[in-house]
């Protein structure tokens, strides 16, 4: 019977997977279909310009006729942009349109509304206009965000991180489950608030290359960051390969853009291949030759230098030339790039020939720093960033005492027009040409998290700021029409700058100051006076055994959003049961799908006896619901059915029948076990 049930559930999962990759039509969802119109700009490859300057649209097909272009931001516009020229090279499936930027156009990050004979494309993060070309790029850097609609959870507490909650029991009384979606959104918005010039994502933007919903989530996170004033540039990683969905929603597999005298080149290191092809290297050389005098920055996913057998964290390589000293240099090259010595050697020769000061990569879920100083004394930084969103990395404390710990990180890299590179937040300790710094990244989102909830009633943000200082800056929030900030439910300092509707969605631009600790911002069309609704689906195992961990699956819903959701356990004497320092066991989402109401709480093994389990949900207005379940830890059936108590308004009916809840809730469990 169990096998038949499992087969049916797997078939149901397969049906959901088929539905999940159904192509998106242009009607009503045109924002996801940039690839129907354009090569560039793209949702993660914007155009850059200054007032009175211009940029180029690279269009797909010779039959696409651009009728007009508007640029609009939350704060500025709309501006009508001028078509200066259009070309359609004979025999090529691409045409170009050169677009003029008005001299009075205000500096900002703009949505582009491109009107064509095949429809209108709304492209967020489409155009960044600077007042003047920057002399220095402040690059906010994220990598390996691994956004997923599955359960991708790690547990954080200050500087500590573990992918198993029970390994935090003696370090933390309040571990926080951090999903890849929350981690990614938090990092993007943090650097938007900090005023970086651009944000770069060095790949594995999604956890699964076929997860269409995950790419839509990245699209929306990118949209909100850029609307907050931070343009985003991203490349693909091996988890984005094959790039069918990636190129449909996010951007091309390789590209280049210029920002004043800075040249950013994005390469594709493929999936299992792990290095760019020789054709890409030759394309890169062509781009470099066409942009002599620019400061090149090269992005790729798999690290070039990587010798963990020598020193995992990196080091300094001096006075070796790839043309004459390749046998010595190749010992430092990672095994991916080293699989094709011709490509690896040619690339490093190009680094020297074109004096490339900075390359950036990810993939290994760990910070790594290599400084290569060529025979001419030029410095070339090969930097690698830890994962911003994936919990499958070395924890802190490390699993192996010989390993270097890591965390959920991001960074700021500053490069100047003279080619100098620095990371102002993270000084690197080097001894005897070896890196000794465990952490070469900023603990964001490790210690700065934003949980966003959107409903028809409004949008609520919960901030957890464990950094040393308050964080201030702009943030754009999608809201219902006529929604307003409720001061009585908001305890961050805020100022509403402007509200605007763009392509059917209302946005509010605010300047906020997030204090140290836990705080919230509530924007809604009316107060939430109803408590959350809770219902237990089932326990796994259904009859918990003495001293054996178990999991509770349940649903939780609220009109606006649930601010706090956790479980507590009392013994038969009414005493609170602790596990190390942990008293409140946090609930984690069973998936990352928007609007999902299924949650999991993992509980430690209990001694034989009777207990009371309480699941507690509190919303942003303080309305509270408590779901109580009596447990008999002796291998027998629980002694009573769940009951619900409340500190707010009258109880609601359950959201659906138990059988339906169990049938749906078990899917994340199976996915979780599979991962």
XYZ file of C-alpha atoms in Angstrom:
675
model
C 0.000 0.000 0.000
C 2.842 2.388 0.940
C 4.574 1.744 -2.380
C 1.360 2.427 -4.315
C 0.870 5.683 -2.420
C 4.473 6.682 -3.107
C 4.046 5.887 -6.815
C 0.893 7.999 -6.986
C 2.583 10.889 -5.232
C 5.616 10.706 -7.508
C 3.308 10.712 -10.514
C 1.562 13.763 -9.064
C 4.956 15.431 -8.611
C 5.792 14.643 -12.219
C 2.553 16.245 -13.359
C 3.404 19.354 -11.339
C 6.860 19.435 -12.909
C 5.311 19.327 -16.387
C 2.986 22.175 -15.461
C 5.918 24.084 -14.000
C 7.734 24.380 -17.333
C 4.761 25.343 -19.476
C 5.897 28.235 -21.713
C 4.756 31.671 -20.616
C 2.562 33.544 -23.042
C 3.216 37.182 -23.798
C -0.312 38.154 -22.775
C -0.365 39.178 -19.140
C 3.164 37.889 -18.487
C 5.188 39.738 -21.077
C 7.796 40.719 -18.506
C 9.169 37.172 -18.529
C 9.536 36.982 -22.313
C 12.321 39.447 -23.046
C 14.038 36.728 -25.126
C 11.200 36.865 -27.651
C 12.395 40.375 -28.508
C 15.981 40.967 -27.415
C 19.472 39.656 -26.989
C 20.455 42.750 -25.004
C 19.600 44.542 -22.834
C 18.195 41.737 -20.693
C 16.813 41.452 -17.150
C 20.321 40.749 -15.768
C 22.297 42.603 -18.454
C 21.089 46.226 -18.498
C 22.236 49.026 -20.768
C 24.244 51.922 -19.317
C 24.235 55.547 -20.477
C 24.555 59.188 -19.444
C 22.199 62.092 -20.332
C 22.730 63.067 -23.947
C 24.392 59.735 -24.701
C 23.009 56.580 -26.287
C 22.782 52.813 -25.996
C 21.999 49.967 -28.373
C 19.161 47.443 -28.526
C 20.177 44.105 -30.049
C 16.930 42.715 -31.459
C 16.038 39.175 -32.439
C 15.070 38.772 -36.064
C 14.893 41.185 -38.935
C 11.085 41.361 -38.778
C 10.885 43.137 -35.422
C 9.941 46.785 -35.835
C 10.441 49.069 -32.841
C 7.681 51.702 -32.782
C 8.745 53.600 -29.700
C 10.610 53.355 -26.379
C 9.741 54.785 -22.981
C 11.872 54.827 -19.842
C 10.254 55.148 -16.422
C 11.349 54.664 -12.830
C 9.412 54.958 -9.580
C 10.793 58.481 -9.184
C 11.314 59.779 -12.716
C 9.752 59.836 -16.161
C 8.259 58.576 -18.286
C 10.716 59.753 -20.933
C 10.276 59.202 -24.651
C 13.594 57.944 -25.966
C 14.684 58.787 -29.498
C 15.548 56.168 -32.105
C 18.728 57.497 -33.686
C 19.357 54.694 -36.172
C 18.340 51.147 -37.011
C 20.257 48.484 -38.909
C 19.459 44.977 -40.111
C 22.653 43.271 -41.289
C 21.994 41.084 -44.311
C 21.905 37.374 -43.618
C 21.944 37.707 -39.825
C 19.174 36.992 -37.360
C 19.770 40.239 -35.505
C 19.043 43.896 -36.000
C 20.217 46.833 -33.931
C 18.566 50.041 -32.812
C 20.636 52.904 -31.432
C 18.614 54.793 -28.833
C 19.308 58.354 -27.706
C 19.029 59.411 -24.069
C 17.529 62.902 -23.504
C 19.900 65.512 -22.103
C 17.479 66.279 -19.264
C 17.001 62.636 -18.225
C 17.485 62.235 -14.471
C 20.041 59.680 -13.234
C 18.208 56.528 -12.136
C 17.630 52.854 -12.911
C 14.763 52.573 -15.412
C 12.182 50.167 -16.684
C 12.188 50.132 -20.496
C 8.825 49.905 -22.271
C 9.696 48.811 -25.798
C 6.774 49.014 -28.211
C 7.104 46.783 -31.274
C 4.960 45.357 -34.040
C 4.818 42.139 -31.980
C 3.729 43.708 -28.704
C 5.151 45.719 -25.815
C 8.002 44.474 -23.679
C 8.302 45.769 -20.111
C 11.941 45.327 -19.146
C 12.911 46.161 -15.551
C 16.598 46.781 -14.919
C 16.665 47.818 -18.567
C 18.647 51.069 -18.434
C 20.884 52.660 -15.840
C 21.509 56.380 -16.413
C 24.434 57.961 -14.561
C 24.826 61.701 -14.071
C 28.347 61.209 -15.399
C 30.471 58.137 -15.945
C 31.772 56.843 -12.609
C 35.521 56.960 -11.976
C 35.162 54.114 -9.483
C 32.857 51.100 -9.504
C 31.517 49.972 -6.145
C 30.546 46.410 -7.037
C 28.123 44.657 -4.701
C 28.820 40.974 -5.210
C 26.637 37.930 -4.664
C 27.096 34.398 -5.952
C 25.506 30.968 -5.847
C 22.129 32.243 -4.721
C 20.602 28.850 -5.638
C 17.062 30.195 -5.546
C 14.687 27.259 -5.420
C 11.035 26.433 -4.967
C 12.165 23.462 -2.881
C 13.206 23.457 0.762
C 16.722 24.962 0.697
C 17.191 25.827 4.377
C 20.150 26.614 6.577
C 20.087 27.794 10.189
C 21.856 30.968 11.300
C 22.486 32.692 14.589
C 24.781 35.697 14.500
C 28.084 34.486 13.001
C 27.117 30.833 13.392
C 25.719 28.764 10.563
C 24.740 25.091 10.381
C 22.649 23.117 7.923
C 21.414 21.015 10.862
C 19.472 22.900 13.528
C 20.574 20.535 16.292
C 24.222 21.516 15.780
C 23.340 25.026 17.002
C 21.801 23.928 20.301
C 24.669 25.147 22.504
C 25.399 28.286 20.471
C 22.013 29.848 19.968
C 18.664 30.190 21.728
C 16.900 31.495 18.623
C 18.124 29.833 15.405
C 16.677 31.364 12.240
C 15.795 29.199 9.217
C 17.140 30.989 6.148
C 15.678 29.999 2.780
C 17.586 30.733 -0.426
C 14.857 33.155 -1.569
C 15.016 35.204 1.639
C 18.825 35.145 1.550
C 18.958 36.398 -2.040
C 16.330 39.121 -1.583
C 18.047 40.308 1.625
C 21.471 40.611 0.000
C 20.183 42.433 -3.082
C 18.176 44.942 -1.024
C 20.972 45.487 1.502
C 23.406 46.573 -1.195
C 20.716 48.721 -2.831
C 20.344 50.494 0.504
C 24.124 50.838 0.857
C 24.414 52.684 -2.463
C 26.626 50.348 -4.495
C 27.185 51.281 -8.151
C 26.114 47.897 -9.518
C 25.433 44.383 -8.234
C 27.075 41.348 -9.849
C 25.848 37.756 -9.469
C 28.502 35.218 -10.501
C 26.214 32.316 -11.265
C 24.089 29.449 -10.006
C 21.320 31.981 -9.726
C 18.804 29.139 -9.544
C 19.276 25.769 -7.907
C 17.651 23.879 -10.790
C 17.901 24.903 -14.431
C 14.331 23.820 -15.219
C 12.710 25.574 -12.247
C 10.717 28.226 -14.100
C 9.143 29.591 -10.920
C 12.568 30.038 -9.309
C 13.763 32.092 -12.279
C 10.642 34.240 -12.041
C 11.498 34.837 -8.377
C 15.040 35.924 -9.322
C 13.538 38.142 -12.001
C 11.348 39.846 -9.388
C 14.193 40.194 -6.859
C 16.301 41.778 -9.605
C 13.410 44.075 -10.527
C 13.002 45.357 -6.960
C 16.738 45.896 -6.441
C 17.067 47.812 -9.693
C 13.915 49.821 -8.958
C 15.624 50.740 -5.672
C 18.481 52.195 -7.732
C 20.887 49.244 -7.990
C 21.439 47.854 -11.512
C 22.099 44.105 -11.617
C 24.513 42.202 -13.875
C 24.452 38.410 -13.744
C 26.023 35.357 -15.361
C 24.959 31.719 -15.409
C 26.495 28.871 -13.454
C 26.451 25.104 -13.772
C 23.092 24.910 -11.954
C 21.699 27.244 -14.634
C 22.747 24.747 -17.298
C 21.229 23.796 -19.701
C 20.291 27.465 -19.999
C 16.932 27.125 -21.776
C 14.916 28.757 -18.983
C 17.807 30.999 -17.971
C 18.006 32.631 -21.390
C 14.212 32.868 -21.612
C 13.884 34.836 -18.370
C 17.224 36.305 -17.257
C 19.806 36.901 -19.935
C 22.362 35.664 -22.490
C 24.979 33.045 -21.656
C 27.877 35.395 -22.425
C 28.008 39.127 -23.094
C 29.814 42.379 -22.453
C 28.748 45.832 -21.267
C 30.635 49.070 -20.774
C 30.250 51.617 -17.978
C 32.355 54.609 -18.920
C 35.895 53.220 -19.150
C 35.005 49.949 -17.426
C 34.436 46.857 -19.565
C 32.528 43.961 -17.952
C 32.735 40.632 -19.785
C 30.575 37.687 -18.739
C 31.735 34.201 -19.801
C 29.912 30.881 -19.734
C 31.865 28.037 -18.116
C 29.074 25.595 -18.977
C 27.685 22.853 -16.775
C 29.927 19.887 -16.057
C 32.571 21.326 -18.419
C 33.624 24.040 -15.984
C 35.551 26.339 -18.335
C 34.771 28.541 -21.362
C 35.265 27.190 -24.860
C 38.077 28.371 -27.101
C 35.453 30.103 -29.259
C 34.452 32.183 -26.219
C 38.077 33.017 -25.482
C 38.518 34.224 -29.060
C 35.299 36.240 -28.782
C 36.613 37.785 -25.551
C 39.870 38.710 -27.301
C 37.897 40.415 -30.059
C 35.952 42.447 -27.467
C 39.164 43.390 -25.656
C 40.805 44.481 -28.886
C 37.785 46.666 -29.680
C 37.958 48.305 -26.234
C 41.599 49.159 -25.761
C 42.069 51.669 -22.976
C 39.154 50.237 -20.957
C 39.535 48.575 -17.542
C 38.413 44.938 -18.056
C 36.505 42.928 -15.436
C 35.858 39.284 -16.363
C 33.110 37.199 -14.748
C 32.909 33.406 -14.858
C 31.419 30.812 -12.518
C 34.090 28.122 -11.962
C 37.253 29.519 -10.281
C 40.403 29.695 -12.381
C 42.991 29.352 -9.595
C 41.974 26.673 -7.111
C 44.462 24.400 -5.338
C 42.835 23.107 -2.128
C 45.596 20.543 -1.643
C 47.958 23.498 -1.146
C 45.807 26.166 0.462
C 42.035 26.322 0.196
C 41.796 30.050 0.893
C 44.189 31.226 -1.818
C 47.477 33.038 -1.927
C 49.921 35.155 -3.906
C 51.596 34.039 -7.145
C 54.566 36.140 -8.287
C 56.840 36.638 -11.282
C 55.599 33.814 -13.483
C 54.618 34.268 -17.119
C 52.106 31.877 -18.717
C 54.025 31.863 -22.003
C 57.309 30.718 -20.450
C 56.440 29.385 -16.976
C 53.260 27.450 -17.691
C 54.516 24.241 -16.066
C 54.775 26.083 -12.749
C 51.556 28.072 -13.122
C 49.350 25.134 -14.091
C 49.833 23.653 -10.618
C 47.622 26.441 -9.287
C 44.879 26.078 -11.920
C 41.672 24.391 -10.770
C 40.846 20.952 -12.141
C 37.918 22.288 -14.220
C 39.970 24.798 -16.188
C 42.935 22.433 -16.078
C 40.966 19.869 -18.075
C 41.684 21.963 -21.173
C 45.255 23.294 -20.831
C 45.032 25.157 -24.149
C 42.053 27.224 -22.935
C 43.542 27.726 -19.460
C 46.915 28.887 -20.807
C 45.361 31.150 -23.434
C 43.107 32.790 -20.851
C 45.973 33.598 -18.476
C 48.023 34.901 -21.381
C 45.110 37.236 -22.139
C 44.984 38.364 -18.504
C 48.604 39.468 -18.850
C 48.369 40.777 -22.429
C 45.292 42.931 -21.838
C 46.194 43.722 -18.216
C 42.920 42.434 -16.759
C 42.981 43.567 -13.099
C 39.937 41.690 -11.800
C 38.162 38.399 -12.379
C 35.271 37.183 -10.216
C 33.878 33.666 -9.731
C 31.847 31.450 -7.392
C 30.912 27.757 -7.472
C 32.914 26.410 -4.501
C 30.628 28.010 -1.865
C 33.667 29.412 -0.106
C 35.615 32.668 -0.045
C 38.901 32.493 -1.915
C 41.473 35.172 -2.793
C 44.300 34.872 -5.300
C 46.630 37.707 -6.255
C 48.671 37.039 -9.374
C 51.532 39.508 -9.934
C 53.050 39.164 -13.394
C 56.671 39.813 -14.352
C 55.839 43.445 -15.177
C 54.551 43.956 -11.631
C 50.893 44.296 -12.662
C 48.395 42.951 -10.135
C 45.593 40.642 -11.238
C 42.970 39.711 -8.626
C 41.213 36.346 -8.963
C 38.422 36.553 -6.386
C 35.889 33.893 -5.438
C 32.845 34.408 -3.219
C 31.069 32.085 -0.818
C 27.454 31.134 -1.491
C 24.894 33.838 -0.794
C 21.914 31.496 -0.703
C 22.814 27.784 -0.465
C 23.158 25.915 2.851
C 25.343 23.116 1.414
C 28.687 24.647 2.331
C 31.167 24.235 5.171
C 29.358 25.454 8.313
C 30.591 27.647 11.141
C 31.900 26.002 13.300
C 33.260 23.690 10.575
C 32.245 20.056 10.328
C 35.921 19.128 10.177
C 38.308 21.033 12.496
C 40.859 21.135 9.662
C 38.403 22.876 7.338
C 37.878 26.603 7.079
C 34.378 27.783 8.148
C 32.081 29.854 5.971
C 28.664 31.496 6.004
C 25.961 33.159 3.893
C 27.968 36.005 2.412
C 28.264 38.827 -0.090
C 30.873 41.528 -0.565
C 31.799 44.929 -1.915
C 34.664 45.136 -4.421
C 35.877 48.590 -5.420
C 37.793 49.073 -8.668
C 39.127 52.402 -9.905
C 39.927 53.721 -13.367
C 43.618 53.135 -12.681
C 42.910 49.414 -12.201
C 43.396 49.320 -8.412
C 41.188 46.814 -6.575
C 40.176 46.658 -2.915
C 37.579 45.086 -0.645
C 37.074 47.804 1.991
C 34.910 45.740 4.345
C 37.105 42.645 4.405
C 40.882 43.031 4.805
C 42.733 39.877 3.786
C 45.427 38.429 6.045
C 48.366 37.000 4.070
C 51.406 35.232 5.561
C 54.187 33.686 3.464
C 52.121 34.218 0.312
C 49.220 32.200 1.750
C 45.845 33.584 2.780
C 45.050 33.107 6.472
C 41.653 34.848 6.606
C 38.733 32.479 7.132
C 36.088 35.024 6.142
C 36.760 37.230 3.129
C 33.134 38.313 2.743
C 30.502 40.377 4.529
C 27.933 38.522 6.708
C 24.996 39.583 4.567
C 22.491 37.924 4.539
C 23.954 35.962 7.472
C 23.256 38.841 9.858
C 20.847 40.989 7.843
C 17.597 39.391 6.702
C 14.371 40.738 5.208
C 11.291 38.521 5.206
C 8.723 39.917 2.749
C 5.038 38.976 2.767
C 2.643 40.085 0.023
C -1.133 39.615 0.079
C -4.153 41.407 -1.316
C -4.317 43.335 1.984
C -0.792 44.691 1.769
C 2.930 44.060 2.084
C 4.774 43.498 5.344
C 8.541 43.350 5.873
C 10.252 41.824 8.891
C 13.879 42.903 9.365
C 16.435 41.023 11.431
C 19.555 43.170 11.757
C 22.383 41.629 13.768
C 25.075 43.875 12.305
C 26.791 46.428 14.509
C 24.950 49.430 13.096
C 21.594 50.467 11.706
C 21.174 50.187 7.926
C 19.686 53.086 5.949
C 18.770 53.609 2.328
C 16.134 53.297 -0.395
C 13.854 50.318 -0.810
C 11.057 49.707 -3.314
C 8.092 47.611 -2.186
C 5.283 46.228 -4.377
C 1.941 47.149 -2.782
C -1.785 47.048 -3.557
C -3.358 50.205 -4.942
C -4.177 52.752 -2.205
C -2.008 50.999 0.395
C -0.387 53.201 3.016
C 2.238 52.741 5.701
C 0.597 52.009 9.052
C 2.690 53.854 11.677
C 1.065 51.903 14.510
C 2.424 48.617 13.084
C 5.773 49.999 11.871
C 8.850 50.522 14.035
C 11.494 51.426 11.462
C 12.213 55.047 10.623
C 10.804 55.695 7.164
C 9.963 58.345 4.623
C 7.730 57.679 1.627
C 9.478 59.178 -1.412
C 6.992 58.329 -4.155
C 4.363 55.839 -5.335
C 3.806 54.810 -8.942
C 2.068 52.221 -11.089
C 4.221 50.624 -13.793
C 2.760 48.011 -16.148
C -0.155 47.210 -13.837
C 1.878 46.924 -10.602
C 1.915 49.558 -7.865
C 5.237 50.329 -6.183
C 6.206 52.454 -3.206
C 9.700 53.942 -2.891
C 10.767 54.631 0.676
C 13.893 55.629 2.503
C 14.159 53.524 5.642
C 16.490 53.122 8.594
C 16.548 49.586 9.955
C 17.756 49.559 13.584
C 19.767 46.790 15.163
C 17.467 43.966 16.288
C 14.069 42.874 14.972
C 11.787 45.449 13.357
C 9.003 45.696 10.797
C 7.415 47.824 8.088
C 3.708 47.399 7.296
C 2.064 48.877 4.184
C -1.589 47.916 3.795
C -5.093 48.984 2.851
C -6.475 48.398 6.356
C -5.592 46.876 9.702
C -5.412 43.097 10.017
C -7.812 42.194 12.842
C -7.905 38.433 12.263
C -5.578 35.874 13.780
C -3.605 33.373 11.715
C -5.105 29.974 10.873
C -3.168 26.825 11.801
C -3.799 23.171 11.051
C -1.534 20.168 11.572
C -1.238 17.859 8.574
C 0.722 14.993 10.109
C 3.775 13.923 12.073
C 6.739 12.058 10.629
C 6.959 9.444 11.969
C 3.289 9.395 12.826
C 4.068 7.898 16.248
C 7.295 9.471 17.527
C 9.565 7.063 19.355
C 11.485 7.814 22.561
C 14.772 9.697 22.008
C 14.153 9.915 18.265
C 13.837 13.179 16.323
C 10.524 13.827 14.580
C 8.953 16.418 12.287
C 5.578 18.154 12.315
C 4.018 19.227 9.004
C 1.318 21.885 9.211
C -0.315 24.795 7.395
C -0.325 28.432 8.457
C -2.152 31.345 6.830
C -2.772 35.005 7.552
C -4.374 37.953 5.770
C -1.137 39.964 5.763
C 1.715 37.704 6.839
C 2.988 35.730 9.809
C 5.768 37.509 11.648
C 6.623 34.772 14.166
C 6.017 31.045 13.739
C 7.479 28.446 16.088
C 6.779 25.426 18.313
C 7.277 24.877 22.036
C 6.992 21.678 24.047
C 5.872 21.221 27.653
C 6.285 18.078 29.729
C 3.550 16.542 31.882
C 4.464 18.916 34.737
C 4.080 21.976 32.555
C 7.824 22.623 32.308
C 9.237 24.005 29.071
C 11.358 21.439 27.239
C 14.688 22.789 25.972
C 17.239 21.372 23.590
C 20.542 22.951 24.578
C 19.761 26.671 24.534
C 16.830 26.292 22.149
C 13.373 26.835 23.670
C 11.410 27.919 20.613
C 11.793 25.571 17.671
C 11.469 27.648 14.489
C 9.124 26.667 11.678
C 10.577 26.622 8.191
C 8.751 26.770 4.851
C 8.191 23.402 3.223
C 8.953 25.021 -0.147
C 9.910 28.360 -1.626
C 6.869 28.749 -3.847
C 5.188 32.147 -3.429
C 2.044 31.902 -1.339
C 2.818 28.408 -0.073
C 1.217 27.817 3.331
C 2.973 24.552 4.254
C 5.554 24.568 7.039
C 7.828 22.141 8.852
C 9.103 22.196 12.412
C 11.844 19.765 13.341
C 11.752 18.589 16.952
C 14.326 16.742 19.066
C 13.850 13.294 20.507
C 11.927 13.182 23.785
C 12.005 10.730 26.643
C 9.031 8.419 27.021
C 6.081 10.245 28.538
C 3.261 12.670 27.844
C 3.877 16.118 26.372
C 2.004 19.100 25.033
C 3.111 20.520 21.693
C 2.132 24.107 20.883
C 2.553 25.727 17.480
C 2.417 29.504 17.835
C 1.717 31.992 15.027
C 1.701 35.764 15.469
C 0.999 38.241 12.689
C 2.264 41.798 12.170
C -0.583 43.276 14.238
C 0.009 41.001 17.211
C -2.937 38.698 16.490
C -1.934 35.315 17.849
C -3.050 31.733 17.313
C -1.860 28.680 19.245
C -2.410 25.149 17.997
C -2.088 22.511 20.741
C -1.476 18.790 20.327
C -1.025 16.255 23.095
C 1.751 13.721 22.512
C 2.338 10.348 24.099
C 5.921 9.328 23.383
C 5.640 5.599 23.823
C 5.027 4.319 20.304
C 1.260 4.683 20.699
C -1.333 6.945 19.039
C -1.432 10.559 20.282
C -3.970 10.852 23.070
C -6.080 13.661 21.637
C -6.829 15.655 18.512
C -5.420 19.127 17.851
C -7.159 22.069 19.452
C -6.717 25.752 18.707
C -6.647 28.676 21.141
C -6.378 32.350 20.315
C -5.629 35.740 21.787
C -7.569 37.560 19.062
C -10.822 37.309 17.162
C -13.078 34.298 16.709
C -11.718 31.048 15.241
C -11.886 30.239 11.526
C -12.688 26.998 9.830
C -9.845 24.821 8.519
C -8.572 25.638 5.064
C -9.062 22.170 3.583
C -9.632 18.533 4.407
C -6.854 16.563 6.180
C -6.431 14.138 3.299
C -5.764 16.959 0.867
C -3.317 18.580 3.269
C -1.402 15.340 3.751
C -1.336 14.658 0.010
C 0.156 18.073 -0.729
C 2.362 18.413 2.328
C 4.166 15.116 1.730
C 5.506 16.370 -1.616
C 8.084 18.721 -0.028
C 9.130 15.838 2.236
C 9.856 13.621 -0.744
C 11.693 16.428 -2.513
C 13.633 17.154 0.664
C 14.702 13.515 1.022
C 15.642 13.399 -2.642
C 17.910 16.438 -2.259
